[in-house]
Coordinates of C-alpha atoms in Angstrom, one line a residue:
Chain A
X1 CA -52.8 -23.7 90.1
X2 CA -50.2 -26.2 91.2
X3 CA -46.8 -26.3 88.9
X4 CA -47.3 -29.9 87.7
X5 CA -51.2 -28.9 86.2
X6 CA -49.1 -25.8 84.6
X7 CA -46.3 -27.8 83.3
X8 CA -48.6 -30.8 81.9
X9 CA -51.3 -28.0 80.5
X10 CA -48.3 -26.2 78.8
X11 CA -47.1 -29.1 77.0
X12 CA -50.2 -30.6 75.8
X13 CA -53.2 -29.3 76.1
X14 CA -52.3 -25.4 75.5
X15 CA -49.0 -27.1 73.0
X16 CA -47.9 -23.3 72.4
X17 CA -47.4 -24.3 68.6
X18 CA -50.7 -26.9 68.1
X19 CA -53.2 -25.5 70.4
X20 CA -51.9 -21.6 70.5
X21 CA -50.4 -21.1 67.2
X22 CA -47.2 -19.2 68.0
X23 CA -44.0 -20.1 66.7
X24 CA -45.3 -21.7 63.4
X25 CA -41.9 -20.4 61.3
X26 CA -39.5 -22.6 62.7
X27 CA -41.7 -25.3 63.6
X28 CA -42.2 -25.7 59.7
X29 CA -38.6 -24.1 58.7
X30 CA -35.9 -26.4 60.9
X31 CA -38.3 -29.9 60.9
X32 CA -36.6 -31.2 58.1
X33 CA -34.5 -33.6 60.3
X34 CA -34.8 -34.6 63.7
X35 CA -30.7 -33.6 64.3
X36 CA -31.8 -29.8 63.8
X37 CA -35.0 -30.3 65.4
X38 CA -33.3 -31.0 68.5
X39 CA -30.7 -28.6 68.3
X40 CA -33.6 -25.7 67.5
X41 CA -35.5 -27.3 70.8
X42 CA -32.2 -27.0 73.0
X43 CA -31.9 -23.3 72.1
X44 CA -35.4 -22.1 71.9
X45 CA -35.5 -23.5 75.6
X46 CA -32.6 -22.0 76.8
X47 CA -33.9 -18.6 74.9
X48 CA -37.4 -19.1 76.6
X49 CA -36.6 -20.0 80.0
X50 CA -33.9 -17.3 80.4
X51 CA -35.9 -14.8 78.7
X52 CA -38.9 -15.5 80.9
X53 CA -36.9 -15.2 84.0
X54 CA -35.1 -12.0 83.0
X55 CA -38.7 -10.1 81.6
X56 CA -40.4 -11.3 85.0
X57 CA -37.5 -9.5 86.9
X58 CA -37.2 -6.6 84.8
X59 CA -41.3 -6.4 85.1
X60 CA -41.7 -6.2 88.4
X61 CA -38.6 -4.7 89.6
X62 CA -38.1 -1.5 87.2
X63 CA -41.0 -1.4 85.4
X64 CA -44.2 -1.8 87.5
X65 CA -42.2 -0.3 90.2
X66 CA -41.8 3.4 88.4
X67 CA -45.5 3.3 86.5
X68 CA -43.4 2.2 82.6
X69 CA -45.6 -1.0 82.1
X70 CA -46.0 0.4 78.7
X71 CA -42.6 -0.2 78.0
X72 CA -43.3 -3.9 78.3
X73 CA -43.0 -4.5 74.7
X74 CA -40.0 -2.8 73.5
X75 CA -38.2 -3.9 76.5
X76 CA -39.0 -7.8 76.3
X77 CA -37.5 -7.2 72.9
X78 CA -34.3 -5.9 73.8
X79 CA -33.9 -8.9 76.4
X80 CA -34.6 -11.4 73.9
X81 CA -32.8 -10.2 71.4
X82 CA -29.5 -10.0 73.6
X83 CA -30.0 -13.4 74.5
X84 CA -30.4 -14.8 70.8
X85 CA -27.1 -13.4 70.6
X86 CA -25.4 -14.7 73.2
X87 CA -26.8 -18.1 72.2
X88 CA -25.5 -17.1 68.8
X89 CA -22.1 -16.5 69.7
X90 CA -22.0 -19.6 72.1
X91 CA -23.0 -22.0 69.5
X92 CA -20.7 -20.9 66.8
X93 CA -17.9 -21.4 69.3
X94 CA -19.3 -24.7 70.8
X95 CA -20.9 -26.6 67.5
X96 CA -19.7 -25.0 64.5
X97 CA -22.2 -28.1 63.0
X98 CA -25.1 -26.9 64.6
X99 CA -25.1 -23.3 64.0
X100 CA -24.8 -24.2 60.3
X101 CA -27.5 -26.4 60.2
X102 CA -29.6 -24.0 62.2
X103 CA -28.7 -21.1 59.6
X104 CA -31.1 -17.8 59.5
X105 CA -33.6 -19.8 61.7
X106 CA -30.9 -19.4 64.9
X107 CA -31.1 -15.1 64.9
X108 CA -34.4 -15.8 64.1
X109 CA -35.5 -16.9 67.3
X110 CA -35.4 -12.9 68.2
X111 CA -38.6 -12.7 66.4
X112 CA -40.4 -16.2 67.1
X113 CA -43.3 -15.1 68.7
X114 CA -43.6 -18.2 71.2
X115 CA -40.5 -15.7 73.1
X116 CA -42.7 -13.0 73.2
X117 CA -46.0 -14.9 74.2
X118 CA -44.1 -16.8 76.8
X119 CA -42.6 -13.7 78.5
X120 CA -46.4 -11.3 78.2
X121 CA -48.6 -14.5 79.1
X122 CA -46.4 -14.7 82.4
X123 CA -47.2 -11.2 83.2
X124 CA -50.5 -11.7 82.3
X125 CA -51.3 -14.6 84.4
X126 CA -49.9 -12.8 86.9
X127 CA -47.5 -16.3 88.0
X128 CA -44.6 -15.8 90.6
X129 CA -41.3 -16.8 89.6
X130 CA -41.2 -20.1 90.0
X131 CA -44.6 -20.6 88.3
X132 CA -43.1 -18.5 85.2
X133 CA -39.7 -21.0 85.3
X134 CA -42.0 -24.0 85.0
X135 CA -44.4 -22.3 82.2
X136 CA -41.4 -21.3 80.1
X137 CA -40.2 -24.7 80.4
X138 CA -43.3 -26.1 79.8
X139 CA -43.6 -23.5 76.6
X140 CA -40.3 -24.5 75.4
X141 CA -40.5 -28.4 76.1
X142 CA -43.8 -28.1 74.4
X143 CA -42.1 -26.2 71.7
X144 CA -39.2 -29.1 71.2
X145 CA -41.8 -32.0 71.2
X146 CA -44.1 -30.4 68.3
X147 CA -40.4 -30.2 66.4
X148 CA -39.2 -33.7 66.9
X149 CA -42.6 -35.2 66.2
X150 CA -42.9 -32.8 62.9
X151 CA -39.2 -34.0 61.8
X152 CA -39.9 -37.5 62.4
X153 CA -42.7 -37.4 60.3
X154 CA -41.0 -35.1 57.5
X155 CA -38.3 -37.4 57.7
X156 CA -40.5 -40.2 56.3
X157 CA -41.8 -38.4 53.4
X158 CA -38.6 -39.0 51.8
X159 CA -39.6 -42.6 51.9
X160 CA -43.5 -42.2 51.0
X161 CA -45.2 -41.8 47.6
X162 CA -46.7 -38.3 48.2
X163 CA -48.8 -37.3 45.0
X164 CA -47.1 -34.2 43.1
X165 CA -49.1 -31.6 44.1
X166 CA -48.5 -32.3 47.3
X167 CA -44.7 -32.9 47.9
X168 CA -43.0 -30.5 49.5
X169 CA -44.4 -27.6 51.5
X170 CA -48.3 -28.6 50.9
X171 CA -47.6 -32.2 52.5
X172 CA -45.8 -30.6 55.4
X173 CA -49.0 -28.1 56.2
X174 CA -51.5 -30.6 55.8
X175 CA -49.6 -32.7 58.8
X176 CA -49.2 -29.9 60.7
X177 CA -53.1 -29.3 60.6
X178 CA -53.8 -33.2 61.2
X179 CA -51.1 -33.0 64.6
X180 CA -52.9 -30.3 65.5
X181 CA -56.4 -31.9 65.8
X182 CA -55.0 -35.0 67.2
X183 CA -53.6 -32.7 69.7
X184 CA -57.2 -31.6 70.3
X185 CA -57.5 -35.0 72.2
X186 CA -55.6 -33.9 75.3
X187 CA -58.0 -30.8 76.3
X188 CA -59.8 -31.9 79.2
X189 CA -57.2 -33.7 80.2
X190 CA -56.3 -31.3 83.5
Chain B
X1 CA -40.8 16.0 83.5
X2 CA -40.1 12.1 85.2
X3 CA -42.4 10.6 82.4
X4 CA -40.1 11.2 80.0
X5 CA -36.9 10.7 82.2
X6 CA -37.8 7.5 83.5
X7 CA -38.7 5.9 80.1
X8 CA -35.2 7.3 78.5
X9 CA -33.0 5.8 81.7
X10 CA -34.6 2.5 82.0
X11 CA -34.4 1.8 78.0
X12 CA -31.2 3.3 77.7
X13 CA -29.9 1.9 80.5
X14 CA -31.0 -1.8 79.9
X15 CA -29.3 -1.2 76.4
X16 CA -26.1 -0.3 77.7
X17 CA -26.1 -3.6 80.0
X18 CA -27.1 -5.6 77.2
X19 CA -24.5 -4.3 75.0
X20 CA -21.7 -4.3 77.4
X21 CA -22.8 -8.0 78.3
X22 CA -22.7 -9.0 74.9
X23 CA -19.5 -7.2 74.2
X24 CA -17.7 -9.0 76.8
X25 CA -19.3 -12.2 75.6
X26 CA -18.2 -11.6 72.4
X27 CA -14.4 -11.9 74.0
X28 CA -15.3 -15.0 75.6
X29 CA -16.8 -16.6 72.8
X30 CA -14.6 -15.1 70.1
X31 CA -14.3 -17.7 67.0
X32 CA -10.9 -17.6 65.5
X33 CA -11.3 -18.0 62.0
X34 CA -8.0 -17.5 59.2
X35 CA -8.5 -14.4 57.4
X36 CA -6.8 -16.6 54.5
X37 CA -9.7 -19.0 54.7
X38 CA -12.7 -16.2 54.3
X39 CA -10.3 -14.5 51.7
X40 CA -10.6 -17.9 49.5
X41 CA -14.1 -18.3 50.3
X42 CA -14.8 -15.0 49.0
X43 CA -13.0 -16.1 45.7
X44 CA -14.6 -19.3 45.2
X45 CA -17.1 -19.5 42.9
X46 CA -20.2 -20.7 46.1
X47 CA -22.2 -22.9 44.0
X48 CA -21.3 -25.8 47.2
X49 CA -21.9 -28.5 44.3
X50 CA -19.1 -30.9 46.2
X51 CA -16.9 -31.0 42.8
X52 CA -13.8 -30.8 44.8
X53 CA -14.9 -33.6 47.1
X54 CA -15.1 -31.4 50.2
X55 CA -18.7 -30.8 51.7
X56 CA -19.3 -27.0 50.3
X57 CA -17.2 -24.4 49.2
X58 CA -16.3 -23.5 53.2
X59 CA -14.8 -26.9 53.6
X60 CA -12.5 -26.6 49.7
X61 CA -11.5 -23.1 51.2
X62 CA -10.1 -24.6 54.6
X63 CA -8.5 -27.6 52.6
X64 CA -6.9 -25.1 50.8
X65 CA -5.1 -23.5 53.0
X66 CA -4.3 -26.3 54.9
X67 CA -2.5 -27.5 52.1
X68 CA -4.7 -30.6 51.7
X69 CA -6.1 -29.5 48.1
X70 CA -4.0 -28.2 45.5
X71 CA -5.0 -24.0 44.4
X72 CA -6.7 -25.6 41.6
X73 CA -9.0 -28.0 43.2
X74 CA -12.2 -26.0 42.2
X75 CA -13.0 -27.5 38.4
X76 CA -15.9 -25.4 38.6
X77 CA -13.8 -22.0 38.5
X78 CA -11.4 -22.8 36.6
X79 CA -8.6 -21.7 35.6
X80 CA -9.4 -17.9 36.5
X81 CA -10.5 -19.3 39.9
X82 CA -7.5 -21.1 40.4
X83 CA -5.1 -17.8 39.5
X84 CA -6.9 -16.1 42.2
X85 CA -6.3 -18.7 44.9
X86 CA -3.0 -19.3 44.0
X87 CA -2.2 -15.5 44.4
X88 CA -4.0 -15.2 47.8
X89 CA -1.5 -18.6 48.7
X90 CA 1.4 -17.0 47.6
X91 CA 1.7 -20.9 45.8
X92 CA 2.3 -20.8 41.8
X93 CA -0.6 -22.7 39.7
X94 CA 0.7 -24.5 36.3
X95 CA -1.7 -24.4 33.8
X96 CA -4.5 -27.1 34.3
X97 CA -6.2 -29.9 32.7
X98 CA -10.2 -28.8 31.8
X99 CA -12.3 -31.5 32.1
X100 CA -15.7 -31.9 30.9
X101 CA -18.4 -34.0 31.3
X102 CA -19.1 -36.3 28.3
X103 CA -22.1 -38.4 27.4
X104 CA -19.9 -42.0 26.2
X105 CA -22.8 -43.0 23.8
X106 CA -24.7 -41.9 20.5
X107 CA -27.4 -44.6 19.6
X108 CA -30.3 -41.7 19.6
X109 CA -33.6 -42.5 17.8
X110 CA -32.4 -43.2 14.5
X111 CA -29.5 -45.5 15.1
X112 CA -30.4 -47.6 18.2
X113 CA -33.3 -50.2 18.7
X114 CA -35.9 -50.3 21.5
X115 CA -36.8 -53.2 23.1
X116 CA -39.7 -52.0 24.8
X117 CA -41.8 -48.8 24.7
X118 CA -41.2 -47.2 28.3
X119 CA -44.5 -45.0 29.7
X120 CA -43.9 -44.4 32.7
X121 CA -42.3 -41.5 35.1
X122 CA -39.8 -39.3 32.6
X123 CA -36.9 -40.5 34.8
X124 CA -33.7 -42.8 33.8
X125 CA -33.3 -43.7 37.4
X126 CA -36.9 -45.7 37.0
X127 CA -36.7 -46.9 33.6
X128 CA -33.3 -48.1 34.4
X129 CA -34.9 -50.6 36.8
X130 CA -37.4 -52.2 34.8
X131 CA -34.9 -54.7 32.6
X132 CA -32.5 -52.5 32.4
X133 CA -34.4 -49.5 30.2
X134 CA -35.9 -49.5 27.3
X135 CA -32.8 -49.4 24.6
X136 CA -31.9 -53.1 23.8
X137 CA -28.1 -51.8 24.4
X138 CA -28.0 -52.4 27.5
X139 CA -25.0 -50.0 28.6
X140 CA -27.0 -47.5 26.1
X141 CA -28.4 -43.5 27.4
X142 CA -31.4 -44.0 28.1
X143 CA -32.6 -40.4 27.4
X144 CA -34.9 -39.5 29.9
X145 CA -33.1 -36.4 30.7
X146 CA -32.2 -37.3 34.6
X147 CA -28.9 -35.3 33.9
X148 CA -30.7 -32.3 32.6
X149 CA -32.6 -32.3 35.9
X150 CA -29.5 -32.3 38.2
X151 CA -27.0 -29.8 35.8
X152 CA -26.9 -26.3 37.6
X153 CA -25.5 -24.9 34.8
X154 CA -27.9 -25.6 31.7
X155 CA -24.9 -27.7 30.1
X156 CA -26.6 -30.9 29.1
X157 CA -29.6 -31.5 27.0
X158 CA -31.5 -34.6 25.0
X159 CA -31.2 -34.3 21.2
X160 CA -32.5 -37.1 19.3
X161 CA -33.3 -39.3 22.7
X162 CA -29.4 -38.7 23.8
X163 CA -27.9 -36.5 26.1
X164 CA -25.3 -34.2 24.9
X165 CA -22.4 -32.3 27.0
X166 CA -21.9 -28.2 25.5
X167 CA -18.2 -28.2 26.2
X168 CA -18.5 -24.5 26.8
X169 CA -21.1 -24.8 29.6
X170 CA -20.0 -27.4 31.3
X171 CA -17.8 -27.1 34.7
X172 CA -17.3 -31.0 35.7
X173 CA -19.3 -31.0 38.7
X174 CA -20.0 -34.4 38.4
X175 CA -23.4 -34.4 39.2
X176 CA -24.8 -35.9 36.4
X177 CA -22.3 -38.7 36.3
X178 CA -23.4 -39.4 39.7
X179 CA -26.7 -39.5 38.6
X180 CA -26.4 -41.2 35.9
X181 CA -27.5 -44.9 35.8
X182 CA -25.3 -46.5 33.0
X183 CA -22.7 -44.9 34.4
X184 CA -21.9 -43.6 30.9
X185 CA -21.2 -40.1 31.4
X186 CA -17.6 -39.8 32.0
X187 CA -14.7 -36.8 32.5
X188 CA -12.9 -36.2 29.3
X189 CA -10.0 -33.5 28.9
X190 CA -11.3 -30.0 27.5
X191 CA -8.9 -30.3 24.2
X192 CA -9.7 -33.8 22.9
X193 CA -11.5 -33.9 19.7
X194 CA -11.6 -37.8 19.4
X195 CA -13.6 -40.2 21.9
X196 CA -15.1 -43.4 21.7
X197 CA -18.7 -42.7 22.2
X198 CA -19.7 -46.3 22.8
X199 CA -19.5 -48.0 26.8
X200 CA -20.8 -51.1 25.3
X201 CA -18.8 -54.5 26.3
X202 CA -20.9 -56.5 24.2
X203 CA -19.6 -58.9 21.5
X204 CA -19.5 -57.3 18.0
X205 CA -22.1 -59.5 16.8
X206 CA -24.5 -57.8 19.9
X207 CA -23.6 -54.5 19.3
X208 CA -24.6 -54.8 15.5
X209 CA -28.0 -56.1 15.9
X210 CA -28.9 -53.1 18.5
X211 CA -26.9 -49.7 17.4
X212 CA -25.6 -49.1 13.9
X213 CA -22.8 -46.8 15.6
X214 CA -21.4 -49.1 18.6
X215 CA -18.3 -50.0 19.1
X216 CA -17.8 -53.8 17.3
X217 CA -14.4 -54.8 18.8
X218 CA -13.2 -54.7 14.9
X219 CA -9.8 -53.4 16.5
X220 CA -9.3 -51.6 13.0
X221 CA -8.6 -48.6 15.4
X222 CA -5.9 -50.0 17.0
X223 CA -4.1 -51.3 14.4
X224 CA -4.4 -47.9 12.8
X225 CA -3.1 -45.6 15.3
X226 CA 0.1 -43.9 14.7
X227 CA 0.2 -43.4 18.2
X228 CA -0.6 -46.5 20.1
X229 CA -2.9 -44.3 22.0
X230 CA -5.9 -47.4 21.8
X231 CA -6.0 -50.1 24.3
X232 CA -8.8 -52.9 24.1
X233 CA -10.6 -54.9 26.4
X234 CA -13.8 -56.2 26.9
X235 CA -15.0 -56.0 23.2
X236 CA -14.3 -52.1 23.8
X237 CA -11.5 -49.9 22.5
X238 CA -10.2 -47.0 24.3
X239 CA -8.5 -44.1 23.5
X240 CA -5.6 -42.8 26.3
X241 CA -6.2 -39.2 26.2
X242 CA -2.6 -38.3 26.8
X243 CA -1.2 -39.6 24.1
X244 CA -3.9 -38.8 21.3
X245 CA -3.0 -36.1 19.1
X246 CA -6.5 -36.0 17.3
X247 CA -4.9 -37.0 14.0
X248 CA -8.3 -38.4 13.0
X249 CA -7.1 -41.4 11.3
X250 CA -9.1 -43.7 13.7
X251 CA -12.4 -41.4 12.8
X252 CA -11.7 -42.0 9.4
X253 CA -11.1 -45.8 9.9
X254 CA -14.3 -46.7 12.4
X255 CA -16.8 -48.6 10.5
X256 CA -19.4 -47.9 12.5
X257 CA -18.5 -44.5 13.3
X258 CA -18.5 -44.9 17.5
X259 CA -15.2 -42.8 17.3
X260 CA -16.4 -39.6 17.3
X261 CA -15.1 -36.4 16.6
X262 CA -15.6 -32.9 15.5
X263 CA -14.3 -33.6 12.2
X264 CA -14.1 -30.2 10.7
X265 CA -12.5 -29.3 13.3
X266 CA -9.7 -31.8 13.5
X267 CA -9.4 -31.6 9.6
X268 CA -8.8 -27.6 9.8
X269 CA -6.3 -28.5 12.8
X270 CA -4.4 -30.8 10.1
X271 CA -4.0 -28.0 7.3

C-alpha cells in the first residue's frame, strides 16, 4: 500500500473516531469550542506520532528481538504515558491558557485509546517506519478534524432552539451518530 | 531463568529512562509559580464566581499579591476571608463594608397591576422582551425567578411574585444583578435598615395608577430627614447610605410605604 492511500484511508474512510470508534472521550469532552479543539488536536498528534515512532522502535528492537512481544501492552503504556507528561509539563510552561482550558482531558490522553490503537494497529499491520509516521499522522489528523468539525457544530447549539430533552449531552450524541454516517460516504473511496 | 530476566530488565529499564527523561524535563520545563500565590488560592473561598472582577479565584489570588486588589477584594469570603489574606500579606485589613444584594422593588401580587397575563417560558430575560413584561410598572420585578436560577448560594427567592435577598445568605456575587433585566437588583451596605424599594422614574401620577407602594416623588422624605441623607431626581428619592442612621422617620413618613425597613428592628434600635 502506497503512503498517500494510507494517509487518505486514515483520515476518512477508517476516521479513527467515526469509522473505528476509539477516542470517543475527548472527542465529546474538549468539543465545546473550536479554541480547545485545536489545542487537544495539536497535542494528541504530537502524542500519537511520537508515540508511534517510539513503540515501533522499542517493538522491533528490544522486544521481538529477545522473544517479550507479550510485553507489548504494558510497555506501550509506559511510553505513552511519559510522553503525556512531557507534553504536560511543556504546555504549562508554554500556554498557561491552554493547559487550563484542556484541564483533566490533557493527562487524559494517557488513557485515550486512539494512542494505544495507533501504536498495536502499526505492529499489526506489520508497516515499516515510515508507513507507521504517515498512519499516526493520518490517526491523529483524522483525530483533529472529527474535533474541529464536532466544536463547530457544538458551537452553534448555543445559537439553535434545541428542544429540552435534548440540550446538552443528548444533542451532542445524536450529531456524533449523524457525522458518523455521513462519514460512511467516503468508504470506497480508495 | 532468562524469561524472567529479560521481562524485569527491559521493563525496568525502559522505566528508569522514562523517569530520568522526565526528571530532567521537569528542570527544563519548571513553572515558577509564588508560593504566596497558591497559599492565597488555598484560602480563597474557589467558588470562581468573578465577584472580584478577576477571571476565577487563580486570577484574584495573583492580583493580590501583586498588589493590584486590596486583601479584601473577595466579597464572597468576607471578612474571615479577608483576615486570612491579610495575614498571609503581612498587609493589615480595616474592617469592611458588607454588601448585599437587594431586590429595589415591592409591587408583588397584591400591590402592583398586570398589564398583560404572560404564558410563556418561566424566564424574566424573555418576558422582559415582549413590551417590557407583564407588570404595567415598567422598571417593576418581574418575578420570574431568573435570579433564583443563577444564585449559587440559595440566597434569593420569589414570595408573592417578587424576589427577595436573605441578607444572611447572600455574598454579593453579583450574578443576579447581572442577570437581572430591570436592572433593579442593586448592592446595599450589610447594616442599613432603610431603602427605597422602588427604581421607578415615573411621574407620581404613573406610579399611582400601577403600584400602591411606589415611590410618588411626594419629597415628604426629604423634607423630613434629620439627616439630609435623601437626594431626588427623576421622580425618585434616594437614600445616601453613608449618612443614614436608620432613624426611621422617613418609614414612618412615606405614604405609600416604598421606604422600606425592618421596622421592629429600627424601633428596638431607638429604645
Amino acid at each position: 500500500m502506497n503512503l498517500f492511500t494510507i494517509l487518505i484511508s486514515t483520515i476518512f474512510i477508517n476516521n479513527y473516531v467515526f469509522a473505528q470508534f476509539l477516542g470517543i472521550c475527548p472527542f465529546l469532552g474538549v468539543s465545546n469550542k473550536t479554541e480547545t479543539a485545536a489545542g487537544m488536536g495539536v497535542a494528541v498528534t504530537f502524542v500519537v506520532t511520537l508515540a508511534s515512532v517510539i513503540t515501533y522502535v522499542i517493538h522491533h528492537y528490544i522486544l521481538a528481538k529477545l522473544g517479550l512481544e507479550y510485553l507489548q501492552t504494558i510497555v506501550f503504556i509506559l511510553v505513552i504515558a511519559a510522553l503525556v507528561q512531557l507534553v504536560e509539563m511543556f504546555l504549562k510552561k508554554s500556554s498557561p491558557g491552554l493547559y487550563r482550558a484542556l484541564g483533566v482531558y490533557l493527562p487524559l490522553i494517557t488513557t485515550n485509546c486512539i494512542v494505544l490503537g495507533v501504536a498495536i494497529l502499526n505492529i499489526d499491520m506489520n508497516y515499516n517506519i515510515i508507513e507507521t509516521i504517515v498512519n499516526a499522522l493520518g490517526a491523529s489528523i483524522g483525530f483533529a478534524i472529527a474535533l474541529l468539525l464536532m466544536a463547530g457544530v457544538r458551537e452553534n447549539f448555543e445559537l439553535a432552539d434545541i428542544p429540552k430533552p435534548l440540550q446538552g449531552f443528548p444533542i451532542s450524541l445524536i450529531t456524533a451518530g449523524l457525522m458518523s454516517i455521513a462519514f460512511l460516504g467516503f468508504s470506497g473511496l480508495v | 531463568m532468562t524469561a524472567i530476566l529479560y521481562p524485569i530488565v527491559v521493563l525496568g529499564g525502559l522505566g528508569l529512562l522514562f523517569g530520568v527523561s522526565l526528571g530532567f524535563a521537569s528542570k527544563v520545563f519548571a513553572v515558577e509559580t509564588n508560593p504566596l500565590v497558591e497559599a492565597i488560592r488555598e484560602v480563597l473561598p474557589g467558588a470562581n464566581c468573578g465577584a472580584c472582577g478577576y477571571p476565577g479565584c487563580d486570577g484574584c489570588a495573583v492580583a493580590m499579591v501583586e498588589g493590584k486588589a486590596p486583601a479584601s477584594a473577595c466579597s464572597v469570603g468576607g471578612q474571615s476571608v479577608a483576615e486570612k489574606v491579610a495575614s498571609i500579606l503581612g498587609v493589615e485589613v480595616g474592617e469592611i463594608n458588607r454588601q448585599v444584594a437587594t431586590v429595589l422593588c415591592q409591587g408583588d401580587c397584591s400591590k402592583a397591576k398586570n398589564k398583560y397575563k404572560f404564558a410563556g417560558l418561566r424566564d424574566c430575560r424573555s418576558q422582559n422582551i415582549l413590551a417590557g413584561g407583564s407588570k404595567s410598572c415598567s422598571y417593576g420585578c418581574l418575578g420570574c425567578g431568573t435570579c433564583v436560577d443563577v444564585c449559587d448560594y440559595d440566597a434569593i427567592h420569589i414570595v408573592e411574585g417578587v424576589a427577595i435577598v436573605d441578607k444572611e445568605k447572600c455574598v454579593a456575587c453579583k450574578a443576579c444583578i447581572d442577570v437581572c433585566p430591570k436592572n433593579i437588583i442593586e448592592l446595599v451596605p450589610y447594616e442599613s435598615e432603610v431603602i427605597v424599594k422602588c427604581k421607578s422614574n415615573d411621574p407620581g401620577k404613573v406610579v399611582r395608577a400601577n403600584c400602591s407602594i411606589g415611590c410618588i416623588g411626594c419629597k415628604i422624605c426629604v423634607k423630613n430627614c434629620p439627616e439630609d441623607a435623601f437626594s431626588f431626581e427623576n421622580f425618585l428619592a434616594k437614600i445616601n447610605y453613608e449618612k443614614c442612621t436608620n432613624c426611621g422617620i422617613c418609614v414612618e413618613k412615606c405614604p405609600t410605604k416604598a421606604i422600606f425597613s425592618d421596622i421592629e428592628k429600627v424601633s428596638l434600635k431607638a429604645q
